[in-house]
Amino acid sequence: MKIALMDSGIGLLAAAAAVRRLRPDADLVLSSDPGSMPWGPRTPEDVTARALAVAEAAALHRPDALIVACNTASVRALPALRARLEPEVPVIGTVPAIKPAAAGGGPVAIWATPATTGSPYQRGLIEEFAGGVEVTEVACPGLADAVEYADQAAIDAAIAAAAERTPEDVRVVVLGCTHYELVAERIRAAVQRPGRPPLVLHGSAGAVAAQALRRIGELADPGAPADSTVTVLLSGREGALPPTALAYEEGRILSAVSPAR
């Protein structure tokens, strides 16, 4: 079994680690284009072109499924990716976990990139799944970039600024960018208010990993032999995980897996 994941940069680490936990025997292909990161400010046409290039590089390795581990690419390019790759390669997009977050009641905050915050796409999800629930959209400028480059001071500053714009009574935070899942506990610590119930965070990594297995007719088997490989593609060329990936637990999990033979 081989699962490919794509993103502009290291935001794919969270979903890749989730696949690894569910199926340690699955070979992974991690395809990104870090030189073009971030994709959020780019035009929809530019994002689509770049996403197609990253996806096609992964498809050359003949995966059983492709996870689009990027909210921006899922918003802008998912139809084009599916038209290009399916039915040969099932394509699984990443959607902010607004539905399960709202199911538990509010108030809810959605942390996302400035490009996604207030977008018709996100507003549509709120209207569809969070009717009657108090929702605050919180733009997080600079956070994805800071996570990508493991700039600890910039991460702290971006999280602190977003936390200040998050209402004090928020009980649930949706992580609307895959990069944010790599610093989820730092976000929790910044938003949790003294005396309030424990904050609930909703990411997408576990859900997309499970959906990828379902799409190819496989079941989770965390106890499977951990004899898989990881292939890293940087702008279509085989390489290694960037050093910044090792700043995160998810990156260290994947770095311990043998490289592709």
XYZ file of C-alpha atoms in Angstrom:
261
model
C 0.000 0.000 0.000
C 1.282 3.451 -0.906
C -0.268 6.774 0.147
C 0.888 10.065 -1.351
C 0.418 13.435 0.308
C 0.881 16.879 -1.175
C 1.184 20.418 0.163
C 3.071 23.590 -0.590
C 5.448 22.797 2.293
C 5.629 20.837 5.540
C 1.941 21.195 6.401
C 1.551 17.644 5.090
C 3.504 16.275 8.061
C 0.462 16.054 10.340
C -1.597 13.951 7.916
C 1.437 11.842 6.977
C 2.098 11.058 10.628
C -1.590 10.210 11.057
C -1.372 7.719 8.170
C 1.788 6.313 9.721
C 0.015 5.756 13.044
C -2.989 4.080 11.399
C -0.958 1.939 8.991
C 2.753 1.662 9.844
C 3.135 -0.635 6.838
C 2.014 1.979 4.280
C 4.707 3.457 2.054
C 4.470 7.252 1.932
C 5.217 9.747 -0.826
C 5.517 13.337 0.428
C 5.341 15.826 -2.456
C 5.732 19.564 -1.922
C 7.026 22.721 -3.578
C 8.560 24.711 -0.717
C 10.032 27.324 -3.039
C 6.522 28.517 -3.906
C 5.223 28.577 -0.347
C 2.837 30.137 0.718
C 0.046 29.399 -1.728
C -2.624 31.393 0.094
C -1.912 34.823 -1.486
C -1.600 33.375 -5.012
C -4.362 33.535 -7.602
C -6.667 30.513 -7.940
C -5.148 29.805 -11.364
C -1.603 29.881 -9.983
C -2.509 27.648 -7.052
C -4.175 25.169 -9.403
C -1.156 25.022 -11.696
C 1.254 24.496 -8.818
C -0.984 21.937 -7.133
C -1.262 19.954 -10.361
C 2.523 19.925 -10.760
C 3.044 18.702 -7.184
C 0.303 16.080 -7.542
C 1.586 14.792 -10.872
C 5.074 14.372 -9.400
C 3.536 12.208 -6.680
C 1.402 10.285 -9.189
C 4.535 9.140 -11.024
C 5.236 6.970 -7.963
C 1.938 5.144 -8.508
C 0.256 5.706 -5.139
C -3.024 4.043 -4.229
C -4.429 7.397 -3.073
C -3.422 11.065 -2.854
C -4.190 13.241 0.151
C -4.309 16.960 -0.609
C -2.939 17.958 2.797
C -3.447 21.654 2.196
C -6.563 23.714 2.786
C -5.704 26.269 0.097
C -5.101 23.613 -2.561
C -8.305 21.834 -1.555
C -10.294 25.056 -1.901
C -8.716 26.176 -5.171
C -7.657 23.061 -7.019
C -9.540 19.969 -5.843
C -11.826 19.697 -8.921
C -8.843 20.028 -11.252
C -6.837 17.458 -9.287
C -9.685 14.957 -9.372
C -10.268 15.537 -13.071
C -6.588 14.858 -13.759
C -5.985 11.849 -11.490
C -9.239 10.029 -10.784
C -10.402 7.308 -11.052
C -6.903 5.804 -11.194
C -5.813 7.634 -8.046
C -8.484 8.620 -5.485
C -7.941 12.216 -4.345
C -8.863 13.167 -0.758
C -9.183 16.868 0.042
C -8.759 18.621 3.369
C -11.784 20.484 4.723
C -11.711 22.534 7.947
C -13.396 20.514 10.700
C -16.249 22.983 11.105
C -18.983 20.332 11.136
C -17.696 18.276 14.103
C -16.649 21.446 15.922
C -20.117 22.972 15.642
C -21.793 19.696 16.602
C -20.528 20.172 20.143
C -21.984 23.669 20.402
C -20.195 26.969 20.555
C -18.708 29.390 20.772
C -16.295 28.289 18.024
C -13.261 30.053 16.575
C -11.815 29.150 13.193
C -8.126 29.936 12.876
C -7.133 30.156 9.215
C -4.889 32.017 6.811
C -5.927 35.543 5.791
C -6.806 34.219 2.321
C -9.195 31.600 3.710
C -10.689 33.737 6.477
C -13.872 35.345 5.228
C -13.707 33.487 1.906
C -16.943 32.346 0.254
C -15.726 28.769 0.736
C -15.303 29.061 4.497
C -18.454 31.133 4.902
C -20.341 28.443 3.000
C -19.111 25.752 5.403
C -20.149 27.877 8.357
C -23.620 28.412 6.925
C -24.008 24.715 6.093
C -22.672 23.153 9.267
C -22.685 25.789 12.011
C -26.142 27.324 11.846
C -27.173 28.629 15.233
C -23.637 28.334 16.629
C -21.573 31.414 17.465
C -18.544 31.347 15.168
C -15.622 33.776 15.038
C -13.246 33.716 12.077
C -9.703 34.500 13.192
C -7.102 35.354 10.562
C -3.572 34.269 11.487
C -1.168 36.268 9.290
C 2.337 34.881 9.219
C 1.632 31.742 11.236
C 1.891 29.232 8.373
C 5.161 30.808 7.199
C 6.573 30.798 10.727
C 5.688 27.109 11.136
C 7.180 26.271 7.724
C 10.526 27.762 8.702
C 10.346 26.673 12.360
C 10.856 30.295 13.412
C 10.006 29.892 17.077
C 9.790 33.600 17.904
C 7.570 34.275 14.898
C 5.357 31.295 15.805
C 4.894 32.640 19.327
C 4.144 36.140 18.057
C 1.608 34.985 15.456
C -0.163 32.702 17.934
C -0.273 35.407 20.586
C -1.738 37.913 18.124
C -4.424 35.466 16.977
C -5.221 34.505 20.569
C -5.859 38.174 21.370
C -8.465 38.259 18.586
C -10.139 35.086 19.849
C -13.110 35.703 22.160
C -12.481 34.663 25.757
C -15.553 32.435 25.894
C -14.499 30.261 22.927
C -14.693 26.567 23.787
C -13.616 25.076 20.443
C -10.931 26.080 17.924
C -10.869 24.741 14.369
C -7.369 24.605 12.898
C -8.119 25.716 9.346
C -4.591 25.319 7.966
C -2.630 22.079 8.012
C 0.507 23.895 9.203
C -1.297 24.914 12.395
C -1.717 21.292 13.466
C 2.047 21.100 13.967
C 1.792 23.687 16.774
C -1.611 22.647 18.121
C -0.541 22.449 21.762
C 1.010 25.910 21.615
C -2.278 27.224 20.248
C -4.157 25.447 23.022
C -1.922 26.999 25.673
C -2.403 30.490 24.222
C -6.208 30.308 23.959
C -7.071 28.336 27.111
C -8.452 30.741 29.721
C -8.041 30.143 33.466
C -11.174 28.726 35.018
C -12.700 27.787 31.650
C -13.463 24.205 30.517
C -10.623 22.523 28.629
C -10.329 23.903 25.101
C -11.193 21.483 22.276
C -9.089 21.636 19.107
C -10.293 20.217 15.793
C -7.747 19.444 13.084
C -8.150 17.458 9.886
C -5.156 15.118 9.812
C -6.780 12.087 11.429
C -9.951 12.403 9.382
C -8.204 12.633 6.009
C -5.896 9.733 6.881
C -8.886 7.559 7.768
C -10.745 8.662 4.630
C -7.785 7.731 2.448
C -7.834 4.209 3.856
C -11.582 3.953 3.292
C -11.259 5.094 -0.303
C -8.840 2.267 -1.092
C -10.743 -0.359 0.898
C -8.235 -0.711 3.734
C -8.756 -0.770 7.487
C -6.678 0.843 10.193
C -4.110 -1.532 11.657
C -1.806 0.329 14.057
C -0.098 -2.919 14.933
C 0.979 -3.714 11.373
C 4.718 -4.287 10.825
C 6.498 -0.945 10.530
C 8.461 -1.880 7.426
C 7.415 0.987 5.168
C 9.420 3.630 3.319
C 9.125 7.382 2.803
C 9.870 9.130 -0.471
C 10.291 12.908 -0.282
C 9.725 14.957 -3.428
C 10.753 18.608 -3.469
C 9.485 20.345 -6.608
C 9.365 16.918 -8.265
C 12.898 15.851 -7.332
C 13.676 13.226 -4.733
C 15.244 14.685 -1.630
C 15.060 14.589 2.141
C 12.786 16.069 4.743
C 13.889 19.666 5.342
C 15.697 20.258 8.636
C 12.782 22.392 9.838
C 10.549 19.301 9.742
C 12.539 17.857 12.624
C 11.399 20.703 14.856
C 8.028 18.932 15.092
C 7.080 15.556 16.535
C 5.382 14.591 13.261
C 8.559 15.244 11.310
C 10.637 13.216 13.735
C 8.198 10.310 13.449
C 8.632 10.296 9.683
C 12.391 10.817 9.757
C 12.697 7.562 11.674
C 11.190 5.684 8.732
C 13.643 4.291 6.210
C 14.033 6.228 2.946
C 12.680 4.664 -0.212
C 14.819 1.961 -1.723
